[in-house]
PDB file of C-alpha atoms in Angstrom:
ATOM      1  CA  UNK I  66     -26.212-137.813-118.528  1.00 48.00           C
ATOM      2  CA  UNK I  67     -25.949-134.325-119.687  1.00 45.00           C
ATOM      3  CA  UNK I  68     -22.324-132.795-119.622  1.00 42.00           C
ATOM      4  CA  UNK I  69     -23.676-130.210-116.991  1.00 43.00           C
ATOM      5  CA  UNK I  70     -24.944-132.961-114.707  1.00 40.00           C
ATOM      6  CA  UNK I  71     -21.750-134.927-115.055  1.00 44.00           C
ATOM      7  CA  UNK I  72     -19.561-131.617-114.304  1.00 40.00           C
ATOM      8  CA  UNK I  73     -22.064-130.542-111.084  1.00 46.00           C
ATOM      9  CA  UNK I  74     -21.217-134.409-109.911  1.00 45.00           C
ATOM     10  CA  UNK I  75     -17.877-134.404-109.811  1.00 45.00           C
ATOM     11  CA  UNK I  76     -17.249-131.191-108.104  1.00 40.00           C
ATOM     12  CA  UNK I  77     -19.153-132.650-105.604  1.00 40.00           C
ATOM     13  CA  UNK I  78     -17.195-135.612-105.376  1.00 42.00           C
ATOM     14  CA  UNK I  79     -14.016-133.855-105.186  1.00 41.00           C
ATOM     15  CA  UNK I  80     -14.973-131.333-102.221  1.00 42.00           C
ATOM     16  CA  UNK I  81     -16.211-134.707-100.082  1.00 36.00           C
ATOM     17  CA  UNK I  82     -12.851-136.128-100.933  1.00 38.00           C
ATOM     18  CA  UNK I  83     -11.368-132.512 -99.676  1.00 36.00           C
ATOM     19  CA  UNK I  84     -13.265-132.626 -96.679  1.00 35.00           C
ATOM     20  CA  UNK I  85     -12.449-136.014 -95.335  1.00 33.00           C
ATOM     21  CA  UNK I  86      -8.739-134.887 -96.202  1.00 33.00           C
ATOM     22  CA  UNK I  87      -8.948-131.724 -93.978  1.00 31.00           C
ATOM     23  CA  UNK I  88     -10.774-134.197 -91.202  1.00 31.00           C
ATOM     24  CA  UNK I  89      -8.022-136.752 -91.489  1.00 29.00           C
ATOM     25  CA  UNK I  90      -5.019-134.148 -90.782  1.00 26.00           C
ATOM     26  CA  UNK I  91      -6.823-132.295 -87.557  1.00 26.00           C
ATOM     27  CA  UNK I  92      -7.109-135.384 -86.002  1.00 25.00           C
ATOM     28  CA  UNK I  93      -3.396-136.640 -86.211  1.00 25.00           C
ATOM     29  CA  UNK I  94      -2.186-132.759 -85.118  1.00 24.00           C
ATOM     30  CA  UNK I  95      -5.185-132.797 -82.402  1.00 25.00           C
ATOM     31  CA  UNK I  96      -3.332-136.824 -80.770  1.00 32.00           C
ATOM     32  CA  UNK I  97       0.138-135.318 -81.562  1.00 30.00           C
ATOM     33  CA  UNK I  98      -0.007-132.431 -79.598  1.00 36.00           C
ATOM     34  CA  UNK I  99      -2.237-133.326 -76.814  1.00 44.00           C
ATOM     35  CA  UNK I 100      -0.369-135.912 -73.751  1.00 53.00           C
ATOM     36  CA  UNK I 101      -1.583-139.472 -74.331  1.00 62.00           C
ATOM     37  CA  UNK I 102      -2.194-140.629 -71.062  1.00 65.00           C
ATOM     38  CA  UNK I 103      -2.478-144.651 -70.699  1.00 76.00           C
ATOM     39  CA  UNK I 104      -3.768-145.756 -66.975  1.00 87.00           C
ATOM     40  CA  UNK I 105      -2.224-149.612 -66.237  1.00 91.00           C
ATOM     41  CA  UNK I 106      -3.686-149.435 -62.743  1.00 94.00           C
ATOM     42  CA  UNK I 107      -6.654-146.894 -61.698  1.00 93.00           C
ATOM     43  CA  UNK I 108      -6.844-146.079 -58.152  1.00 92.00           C
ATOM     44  CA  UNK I 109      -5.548-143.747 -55.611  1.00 94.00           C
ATOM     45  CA  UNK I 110      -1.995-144.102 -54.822  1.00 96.00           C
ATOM     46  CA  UNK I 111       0.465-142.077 -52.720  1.00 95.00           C
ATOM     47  CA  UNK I 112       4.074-144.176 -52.918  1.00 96.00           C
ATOM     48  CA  UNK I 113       5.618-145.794 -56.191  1.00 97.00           C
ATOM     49  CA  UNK I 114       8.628-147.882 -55.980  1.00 97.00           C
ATOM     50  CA  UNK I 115      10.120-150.196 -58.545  1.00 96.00           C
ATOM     51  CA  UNK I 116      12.798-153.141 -57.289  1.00 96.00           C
ATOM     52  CA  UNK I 117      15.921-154.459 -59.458  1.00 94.00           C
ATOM     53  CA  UNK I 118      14.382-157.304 -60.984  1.00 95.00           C
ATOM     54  CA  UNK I 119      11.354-154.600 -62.308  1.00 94.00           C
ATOM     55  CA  UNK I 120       8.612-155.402 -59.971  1.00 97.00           C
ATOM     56  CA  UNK I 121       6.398-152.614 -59.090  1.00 97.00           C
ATOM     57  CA  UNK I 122       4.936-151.624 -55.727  1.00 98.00           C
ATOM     58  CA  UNK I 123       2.169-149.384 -55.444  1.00 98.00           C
ATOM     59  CA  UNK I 124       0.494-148.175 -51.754  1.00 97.00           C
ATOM     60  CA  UNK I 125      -2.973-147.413 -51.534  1.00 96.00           C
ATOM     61  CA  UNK I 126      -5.273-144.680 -49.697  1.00 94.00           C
ATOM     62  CA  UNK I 127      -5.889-147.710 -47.880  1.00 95.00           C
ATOM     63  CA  UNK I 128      -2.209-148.731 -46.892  1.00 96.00           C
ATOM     64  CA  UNK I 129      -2.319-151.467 -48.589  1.00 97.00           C
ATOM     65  CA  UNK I 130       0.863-152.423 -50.734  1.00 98.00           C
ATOM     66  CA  UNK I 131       0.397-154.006 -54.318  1.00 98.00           C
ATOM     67  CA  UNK I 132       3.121-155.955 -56.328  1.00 98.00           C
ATOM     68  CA  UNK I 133       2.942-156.409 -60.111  1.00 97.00           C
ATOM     69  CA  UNK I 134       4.761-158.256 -62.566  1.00 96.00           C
ATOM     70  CA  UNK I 135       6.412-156.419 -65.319  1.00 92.00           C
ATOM     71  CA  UNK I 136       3.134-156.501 -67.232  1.00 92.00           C
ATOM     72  CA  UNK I 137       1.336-155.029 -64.631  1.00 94.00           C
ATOM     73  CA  UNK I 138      -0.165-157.730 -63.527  1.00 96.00           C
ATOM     74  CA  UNK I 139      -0.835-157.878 -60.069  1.00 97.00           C
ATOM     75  CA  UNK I 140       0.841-160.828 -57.830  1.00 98.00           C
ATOM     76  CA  UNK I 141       0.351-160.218 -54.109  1.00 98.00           C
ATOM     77  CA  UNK I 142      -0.792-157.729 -51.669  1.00 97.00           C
ATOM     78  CA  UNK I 143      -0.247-157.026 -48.081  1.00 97.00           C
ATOM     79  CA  UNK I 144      -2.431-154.946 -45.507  1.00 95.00           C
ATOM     80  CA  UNK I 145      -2.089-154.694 -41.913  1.00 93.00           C
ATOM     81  CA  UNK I 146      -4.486-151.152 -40.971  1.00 88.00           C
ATOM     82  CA  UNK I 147      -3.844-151.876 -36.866  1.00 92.00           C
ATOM     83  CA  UNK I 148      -0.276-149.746 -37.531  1.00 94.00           C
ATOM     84  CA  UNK I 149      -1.874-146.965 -39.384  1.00 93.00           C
ATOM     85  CA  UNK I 150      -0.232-145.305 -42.500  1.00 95.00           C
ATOM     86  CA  UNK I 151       2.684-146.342 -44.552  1.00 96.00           C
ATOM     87  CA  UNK I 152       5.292-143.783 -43.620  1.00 94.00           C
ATOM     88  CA  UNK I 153       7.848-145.377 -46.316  1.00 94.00           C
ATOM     89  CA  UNK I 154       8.572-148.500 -48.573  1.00 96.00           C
ATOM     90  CA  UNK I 155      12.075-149.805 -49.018  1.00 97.00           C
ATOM     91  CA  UNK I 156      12.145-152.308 -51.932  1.00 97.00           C
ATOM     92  CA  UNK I 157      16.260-151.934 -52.457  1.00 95.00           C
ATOM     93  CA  UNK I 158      16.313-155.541 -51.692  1.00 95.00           C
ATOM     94  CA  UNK I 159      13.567-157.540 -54.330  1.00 96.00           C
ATOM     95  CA  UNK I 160      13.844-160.418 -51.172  1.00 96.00           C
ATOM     96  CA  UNK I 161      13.359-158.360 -48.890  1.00 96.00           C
ATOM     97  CA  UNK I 162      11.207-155.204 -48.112  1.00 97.00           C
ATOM     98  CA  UNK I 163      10.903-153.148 -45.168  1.00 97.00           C
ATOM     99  CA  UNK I 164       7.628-150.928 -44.843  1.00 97.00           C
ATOM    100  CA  UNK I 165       7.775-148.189 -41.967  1.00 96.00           C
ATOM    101  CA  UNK I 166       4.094-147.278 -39.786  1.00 95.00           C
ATOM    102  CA  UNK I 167       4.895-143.912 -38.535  1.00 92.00           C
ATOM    103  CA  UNK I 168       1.997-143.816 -36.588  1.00 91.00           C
ATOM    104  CA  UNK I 169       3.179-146.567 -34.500  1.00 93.00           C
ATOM    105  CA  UNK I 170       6.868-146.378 -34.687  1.00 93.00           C
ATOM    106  CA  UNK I 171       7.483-149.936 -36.381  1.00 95.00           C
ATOM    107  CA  UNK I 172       8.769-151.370 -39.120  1.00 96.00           C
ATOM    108  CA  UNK I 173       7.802-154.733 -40.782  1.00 97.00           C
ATOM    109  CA  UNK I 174       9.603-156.900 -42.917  1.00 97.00           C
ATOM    110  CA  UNK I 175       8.048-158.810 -45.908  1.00 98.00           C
ATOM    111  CA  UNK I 176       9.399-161.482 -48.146  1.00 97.00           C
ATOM    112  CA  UNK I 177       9.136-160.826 -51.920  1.00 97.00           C
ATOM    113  CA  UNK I 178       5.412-162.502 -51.699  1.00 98.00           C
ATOM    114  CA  UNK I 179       4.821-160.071 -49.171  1.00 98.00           C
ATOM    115  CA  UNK I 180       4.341-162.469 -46.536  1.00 97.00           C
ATOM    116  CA  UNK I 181       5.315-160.840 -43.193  1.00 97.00           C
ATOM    117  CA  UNK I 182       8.935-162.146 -42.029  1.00 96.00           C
ATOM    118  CA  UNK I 183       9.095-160.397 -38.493  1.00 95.00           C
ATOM    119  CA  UNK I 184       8.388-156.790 -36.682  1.00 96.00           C
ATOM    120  CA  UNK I 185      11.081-154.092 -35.322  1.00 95.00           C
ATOM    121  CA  UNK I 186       8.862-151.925 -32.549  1.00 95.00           C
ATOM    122  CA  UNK I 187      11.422-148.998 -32.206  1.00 93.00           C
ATOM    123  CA  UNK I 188       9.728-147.860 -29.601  1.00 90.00           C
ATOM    124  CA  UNK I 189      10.311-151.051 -27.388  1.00 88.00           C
ATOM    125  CA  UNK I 190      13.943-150.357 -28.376  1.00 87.00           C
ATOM    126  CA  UNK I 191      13.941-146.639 -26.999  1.00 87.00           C
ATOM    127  CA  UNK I 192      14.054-145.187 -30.395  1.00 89.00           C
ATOM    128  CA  UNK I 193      11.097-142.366 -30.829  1.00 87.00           C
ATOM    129  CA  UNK I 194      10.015-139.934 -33.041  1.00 84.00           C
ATOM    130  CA  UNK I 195      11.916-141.025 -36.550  1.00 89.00           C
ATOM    131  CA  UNK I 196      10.894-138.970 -39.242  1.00 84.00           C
ATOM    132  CA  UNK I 197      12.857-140.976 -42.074  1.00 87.00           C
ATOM    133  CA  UNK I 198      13.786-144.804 -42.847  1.00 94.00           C
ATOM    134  CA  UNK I 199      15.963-146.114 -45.441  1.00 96.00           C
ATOM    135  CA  UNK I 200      18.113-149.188 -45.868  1.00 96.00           C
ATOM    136  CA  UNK I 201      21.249-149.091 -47.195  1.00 93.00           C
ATOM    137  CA  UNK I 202      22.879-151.898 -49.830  1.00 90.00           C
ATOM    138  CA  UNK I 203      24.375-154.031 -46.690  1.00 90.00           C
ATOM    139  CA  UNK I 204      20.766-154.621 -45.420  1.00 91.00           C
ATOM    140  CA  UNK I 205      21.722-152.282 -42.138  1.00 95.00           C
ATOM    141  CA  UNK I 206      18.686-149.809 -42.022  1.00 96.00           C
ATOM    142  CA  UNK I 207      19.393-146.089 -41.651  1.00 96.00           C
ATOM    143  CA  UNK I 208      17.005-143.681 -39.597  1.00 95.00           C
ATOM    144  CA  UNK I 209      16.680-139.835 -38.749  1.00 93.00           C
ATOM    145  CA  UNK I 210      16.336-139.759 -35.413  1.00 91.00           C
ATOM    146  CA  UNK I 211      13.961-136.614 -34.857  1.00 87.00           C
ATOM    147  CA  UNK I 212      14.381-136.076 -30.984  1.00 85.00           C
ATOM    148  CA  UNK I 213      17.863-136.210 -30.832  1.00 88.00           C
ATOM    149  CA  UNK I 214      18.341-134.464 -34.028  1.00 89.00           C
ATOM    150  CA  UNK I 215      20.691-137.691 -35.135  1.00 91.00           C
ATOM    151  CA  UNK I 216      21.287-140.327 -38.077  1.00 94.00           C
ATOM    152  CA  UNK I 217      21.044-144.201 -36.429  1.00 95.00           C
ATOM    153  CA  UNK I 218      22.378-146.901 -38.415  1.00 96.00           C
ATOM    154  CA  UNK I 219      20.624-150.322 -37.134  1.00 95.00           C
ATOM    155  CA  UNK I 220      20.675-153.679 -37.504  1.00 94.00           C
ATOM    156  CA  UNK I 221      17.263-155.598 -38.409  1.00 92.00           C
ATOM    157  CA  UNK I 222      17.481-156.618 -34.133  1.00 91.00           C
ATOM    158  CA  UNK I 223      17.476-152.776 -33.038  1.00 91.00           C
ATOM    159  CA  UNK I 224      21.005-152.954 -32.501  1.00 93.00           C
ATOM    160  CA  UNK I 225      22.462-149.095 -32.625  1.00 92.00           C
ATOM    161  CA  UNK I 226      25.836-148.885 -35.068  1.00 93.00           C
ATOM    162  CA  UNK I 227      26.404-145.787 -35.802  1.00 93.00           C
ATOM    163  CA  UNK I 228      25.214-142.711 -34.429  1.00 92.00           C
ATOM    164  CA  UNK I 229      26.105-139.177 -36.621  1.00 90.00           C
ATOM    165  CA  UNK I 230      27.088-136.144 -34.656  1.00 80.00           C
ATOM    166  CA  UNK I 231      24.286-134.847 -32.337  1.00 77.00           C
ATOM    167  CA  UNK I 232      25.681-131.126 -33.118  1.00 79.00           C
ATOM    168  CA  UNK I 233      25.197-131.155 -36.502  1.00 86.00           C
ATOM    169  CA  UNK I 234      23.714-127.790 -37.446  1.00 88.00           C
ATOM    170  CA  UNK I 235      22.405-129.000 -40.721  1.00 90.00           C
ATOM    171  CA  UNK I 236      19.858-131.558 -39.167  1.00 90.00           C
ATOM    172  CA  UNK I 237      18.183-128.620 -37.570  1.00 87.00           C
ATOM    173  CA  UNK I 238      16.582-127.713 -40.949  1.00 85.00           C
ATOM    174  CA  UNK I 239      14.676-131.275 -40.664  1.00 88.00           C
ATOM    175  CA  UNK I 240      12.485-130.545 -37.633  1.00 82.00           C
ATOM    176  CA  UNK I 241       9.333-128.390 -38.671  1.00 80.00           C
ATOM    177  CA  UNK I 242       9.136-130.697 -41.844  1.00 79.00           C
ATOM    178  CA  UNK I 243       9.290-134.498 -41.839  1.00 80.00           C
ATOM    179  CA  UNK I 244      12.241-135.644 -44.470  1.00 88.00           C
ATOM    180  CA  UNK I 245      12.420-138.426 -46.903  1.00 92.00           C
ATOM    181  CA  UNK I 246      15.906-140.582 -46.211  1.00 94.00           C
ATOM    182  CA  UNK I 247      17.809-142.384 -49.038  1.00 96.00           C
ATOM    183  CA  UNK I 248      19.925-144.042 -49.734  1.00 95.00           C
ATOM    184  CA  UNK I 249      22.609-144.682 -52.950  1.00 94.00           C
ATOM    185  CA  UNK I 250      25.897-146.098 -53.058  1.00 92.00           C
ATOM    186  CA  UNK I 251      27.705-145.262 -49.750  1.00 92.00           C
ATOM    187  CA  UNK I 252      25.451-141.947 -49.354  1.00 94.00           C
ATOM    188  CA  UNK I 253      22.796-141.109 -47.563  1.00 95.00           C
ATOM    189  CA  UNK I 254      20.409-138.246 -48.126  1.00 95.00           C
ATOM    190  CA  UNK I 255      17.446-136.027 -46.132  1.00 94.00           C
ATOM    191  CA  UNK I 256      15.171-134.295 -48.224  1.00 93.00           C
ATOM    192  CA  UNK I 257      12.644-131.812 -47.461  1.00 91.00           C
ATOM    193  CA  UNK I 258      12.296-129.901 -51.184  1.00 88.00           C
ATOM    194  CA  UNK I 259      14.153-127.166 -50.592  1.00 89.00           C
ATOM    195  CA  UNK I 260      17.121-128.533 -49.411  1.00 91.00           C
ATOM    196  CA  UNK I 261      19.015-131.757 -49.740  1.00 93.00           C
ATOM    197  CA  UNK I 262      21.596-133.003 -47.190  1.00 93.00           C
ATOM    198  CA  UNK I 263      24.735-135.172 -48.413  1.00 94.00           C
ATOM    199  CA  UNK I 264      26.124-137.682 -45.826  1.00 95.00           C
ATOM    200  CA  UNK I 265      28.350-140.432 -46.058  1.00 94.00           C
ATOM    201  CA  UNK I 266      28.617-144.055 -44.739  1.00 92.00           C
ATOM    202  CA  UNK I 267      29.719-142.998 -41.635  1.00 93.00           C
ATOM    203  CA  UNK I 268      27.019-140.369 -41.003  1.00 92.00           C
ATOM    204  CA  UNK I 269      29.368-137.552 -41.458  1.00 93.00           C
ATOM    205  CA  UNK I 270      27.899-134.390 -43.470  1.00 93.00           C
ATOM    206  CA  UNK I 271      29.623-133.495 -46.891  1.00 92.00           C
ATOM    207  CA  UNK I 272      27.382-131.180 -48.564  1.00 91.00           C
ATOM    208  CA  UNK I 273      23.819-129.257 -49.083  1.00 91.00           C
ATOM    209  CA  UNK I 274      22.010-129.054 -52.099  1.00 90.00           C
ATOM    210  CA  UNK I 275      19.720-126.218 -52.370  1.00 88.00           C
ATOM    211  CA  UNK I 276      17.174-127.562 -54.772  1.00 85.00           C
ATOM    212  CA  UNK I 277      12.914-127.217 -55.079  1.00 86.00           C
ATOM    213  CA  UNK I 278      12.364-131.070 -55.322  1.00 85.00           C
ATOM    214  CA  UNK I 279      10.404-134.025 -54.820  1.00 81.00           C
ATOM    215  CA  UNK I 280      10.110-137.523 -55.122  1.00 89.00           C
ATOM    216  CA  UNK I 281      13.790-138.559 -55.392  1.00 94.00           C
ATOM    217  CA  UNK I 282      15.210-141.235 -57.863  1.00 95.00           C
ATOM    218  CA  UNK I 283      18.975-141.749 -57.772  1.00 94.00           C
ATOM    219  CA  UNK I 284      20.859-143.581 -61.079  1.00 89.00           C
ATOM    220  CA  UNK I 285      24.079-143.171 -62.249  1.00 87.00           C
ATOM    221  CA  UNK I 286      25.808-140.553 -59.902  1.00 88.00           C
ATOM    222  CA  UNK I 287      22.287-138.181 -60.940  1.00 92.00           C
ATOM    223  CA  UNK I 288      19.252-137.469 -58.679  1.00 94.00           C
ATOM    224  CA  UNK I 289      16.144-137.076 -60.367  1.00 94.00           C
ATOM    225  CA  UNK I 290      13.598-135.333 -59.163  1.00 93.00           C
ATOM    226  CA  UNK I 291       9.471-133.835 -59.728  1.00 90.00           C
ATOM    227  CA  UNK I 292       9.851-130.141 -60.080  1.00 85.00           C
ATOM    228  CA  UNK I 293       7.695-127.708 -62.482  1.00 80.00           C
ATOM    229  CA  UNK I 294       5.685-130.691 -64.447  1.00 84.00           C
ATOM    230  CA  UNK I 295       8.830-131.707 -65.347  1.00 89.00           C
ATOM    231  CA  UNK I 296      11.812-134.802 -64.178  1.00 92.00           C
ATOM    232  CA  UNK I 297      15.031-133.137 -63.943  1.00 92.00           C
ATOM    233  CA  UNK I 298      18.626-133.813 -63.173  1.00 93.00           C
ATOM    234  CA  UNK I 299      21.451-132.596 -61.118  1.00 92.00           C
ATOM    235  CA  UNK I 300      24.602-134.183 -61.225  1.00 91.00           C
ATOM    236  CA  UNK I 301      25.902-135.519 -58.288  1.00 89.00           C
ATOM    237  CA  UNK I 302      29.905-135.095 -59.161  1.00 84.00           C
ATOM    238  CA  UNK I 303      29.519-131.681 -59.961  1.00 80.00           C
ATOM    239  CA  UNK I 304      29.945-128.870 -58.133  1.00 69.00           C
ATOM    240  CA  UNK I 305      28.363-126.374 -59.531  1.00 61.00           C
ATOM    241  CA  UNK I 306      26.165-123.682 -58.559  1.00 62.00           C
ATOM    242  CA  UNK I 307      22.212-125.543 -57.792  1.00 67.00           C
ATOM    243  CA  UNK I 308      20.659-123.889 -60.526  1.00 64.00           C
ATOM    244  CA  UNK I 309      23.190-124.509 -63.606  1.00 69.00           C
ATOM    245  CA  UNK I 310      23.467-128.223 -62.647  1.00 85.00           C
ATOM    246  CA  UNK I 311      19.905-128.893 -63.217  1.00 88.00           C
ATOM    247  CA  UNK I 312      18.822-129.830 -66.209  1.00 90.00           C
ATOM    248  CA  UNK I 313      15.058-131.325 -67.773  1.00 90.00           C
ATOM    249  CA  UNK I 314      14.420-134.930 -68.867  1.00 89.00           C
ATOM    250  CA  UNK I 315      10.843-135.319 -69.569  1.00 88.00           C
ATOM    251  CA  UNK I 316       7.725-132.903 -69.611  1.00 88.00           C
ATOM    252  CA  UNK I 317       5.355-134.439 -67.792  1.00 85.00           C
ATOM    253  CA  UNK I 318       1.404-133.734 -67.079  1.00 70.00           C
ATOM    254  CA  UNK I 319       0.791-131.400 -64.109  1.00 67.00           C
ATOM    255  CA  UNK I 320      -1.337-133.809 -62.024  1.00 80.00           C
ATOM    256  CA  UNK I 321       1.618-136.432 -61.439  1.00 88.00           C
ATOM    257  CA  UNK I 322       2.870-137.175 -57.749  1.00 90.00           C
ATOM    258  CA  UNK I 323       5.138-139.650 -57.974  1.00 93.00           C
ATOM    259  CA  UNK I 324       7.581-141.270 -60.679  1.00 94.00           C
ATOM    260  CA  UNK I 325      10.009-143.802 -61.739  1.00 95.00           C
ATOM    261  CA  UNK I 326      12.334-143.535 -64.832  1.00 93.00           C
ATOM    262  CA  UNK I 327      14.600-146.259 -66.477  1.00 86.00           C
ATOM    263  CA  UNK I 328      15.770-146.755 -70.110  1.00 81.00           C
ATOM    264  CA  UNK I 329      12.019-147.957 -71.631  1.00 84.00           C
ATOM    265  CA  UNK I 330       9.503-146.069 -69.567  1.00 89.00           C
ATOM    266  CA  UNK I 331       8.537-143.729 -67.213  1.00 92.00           C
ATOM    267  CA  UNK I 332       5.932-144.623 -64.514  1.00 94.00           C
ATOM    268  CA  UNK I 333       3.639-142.317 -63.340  1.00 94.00           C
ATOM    269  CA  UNK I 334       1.005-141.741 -60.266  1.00 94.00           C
ATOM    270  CA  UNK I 335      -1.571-139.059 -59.934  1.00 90.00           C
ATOM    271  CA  UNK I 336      -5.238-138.681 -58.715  1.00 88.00           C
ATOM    272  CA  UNK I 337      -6.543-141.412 -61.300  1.00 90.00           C
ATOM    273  CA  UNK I 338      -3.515-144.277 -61.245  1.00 94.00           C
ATOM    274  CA  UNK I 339      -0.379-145.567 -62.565  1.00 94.00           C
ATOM    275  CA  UNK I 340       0.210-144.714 -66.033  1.00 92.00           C
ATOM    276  CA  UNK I 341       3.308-145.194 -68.000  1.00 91.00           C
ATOM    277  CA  UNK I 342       5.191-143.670 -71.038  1.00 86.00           C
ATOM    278  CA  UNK I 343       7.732-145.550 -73.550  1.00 78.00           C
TER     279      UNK I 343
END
């Protein structure tokens, strides 16, 4: 091999090794700053919720509620398509769920196999037009009472407890727009995303939180919320002004609807499925 042969192979060698170098580092900056998106469950969903013990519930376009194991593997599901659409899913209680039909004005309770344990027609119970349903953590299940422009607190027999103050000028912001109701700790909370309403055990109004959010999550004194492809957090305890109490956990991808956060992952729905980040 001539010396000019030999010198003609080995630039050639090196500018292959060059190249798969420069191919190598594009590819790693091209995963790093694009958002990995990992689908555990494809369908269409429109409600998340995640019990105590870590069990996930997802409801279908179909109205049909899923349960999965921690590893996303799915245990039981439960349709009944005679009530219509899922309004809301309580799952405060792993033993025991309650699932509100709107259409129909009922709400069913399930066992943790989601075998059906009874029905509560509020209707039969001359309760109409409830625009929210949440249970609180002594089983009693709270309601906004549309029509009457009222907060019910009933037992799982219909049986009226409490009833908030009909007068209430803040419940009037809840009629054009149906509300979501939760509850956490010995509060209770309407929703519309523009403005959150505070009330306490008792029904009795304490406060109103101006805020663009949806899809509340309540953990350690904070509501966390969707708002700008982003979960943020307002602080509960504090008292300051809407917009400097807010303050950004996690960018997330446009698309999502719906999300649950804990210490080791974030769960996410959108148009394609569940997806999750650690």
């Amino acid at each position: 091999m001539t010396i000019r042969l030999w010198f003609r192979m080995a630039l050639l060698m090196m500018g292959y090794s060059l190249a798969i170098s420069a191919c190598s580092t594009q590819k790693e900056t091209a995963q790093d700053s694009t958002f990995q998106v990992d689908y555990l469950v494809t369908g269409n969903f429109k409600i998340l919720e995640v019990d105590k013990l870590g069990f996930i519930y997802l409801v279908n376009s179909r109205n049909e509620i899923l349960k999965y194991d921690t590893d996303y593997k799915l245990l039981f599901r439960y349709s009944i398509r005679s009530l219509g659409d899922i309004t809301s899913l309580n799952v405060s209680n792993p033993q025991k769920l309650f699932v509100y039909y709107g259409d129909y004005n009922q709400i069913v309770l399930l066992e943790n196999t989601l075998s059906e344990i009874k029905r509560l027609d509020l209707e039969s119970l001359e309760i109409y037009n409830i625009s929210g349903m949440t249970v609180g953590r002594d089983n009693f299940i709270w309601l906004f009472d549309n029509a009457n422009l009222r907060l019910l607190k009933i037992n799982e027999r219909g049986e009226i407890f409490l009833s908030s103050n009909e007068q209430d000028p803040t419940l009037r912001a809840f009629v054009d727009e149906m509300p979501d109701l939760y509850a956490y700790e010995n509060q209770r909370f309407l929703s519309n995303g523009n403005l959150i309403a505070v009330y306490d055990e008792f029904g009795v109004h304490q406060k109103n939180i101006r805020l663009n959010s949806k899809q509340l999550q309540f953990a350690k004194n904070k509501v966390l919320f969707l708002q700008d492809q982003s979960i943020k957090s307002y602080n509960l305890q504090v008292d300051f002004l809407e917009d400097s109490n807010v303050s950004t956990v996690k960018k997330i991808q446009k698309s999502a609807t719906n999300f649950h956060l804990n210490n080791t992952r974030l769960l996410l729905i959108d148009a394609n499925g569940l997806s999750v980040i650690k």
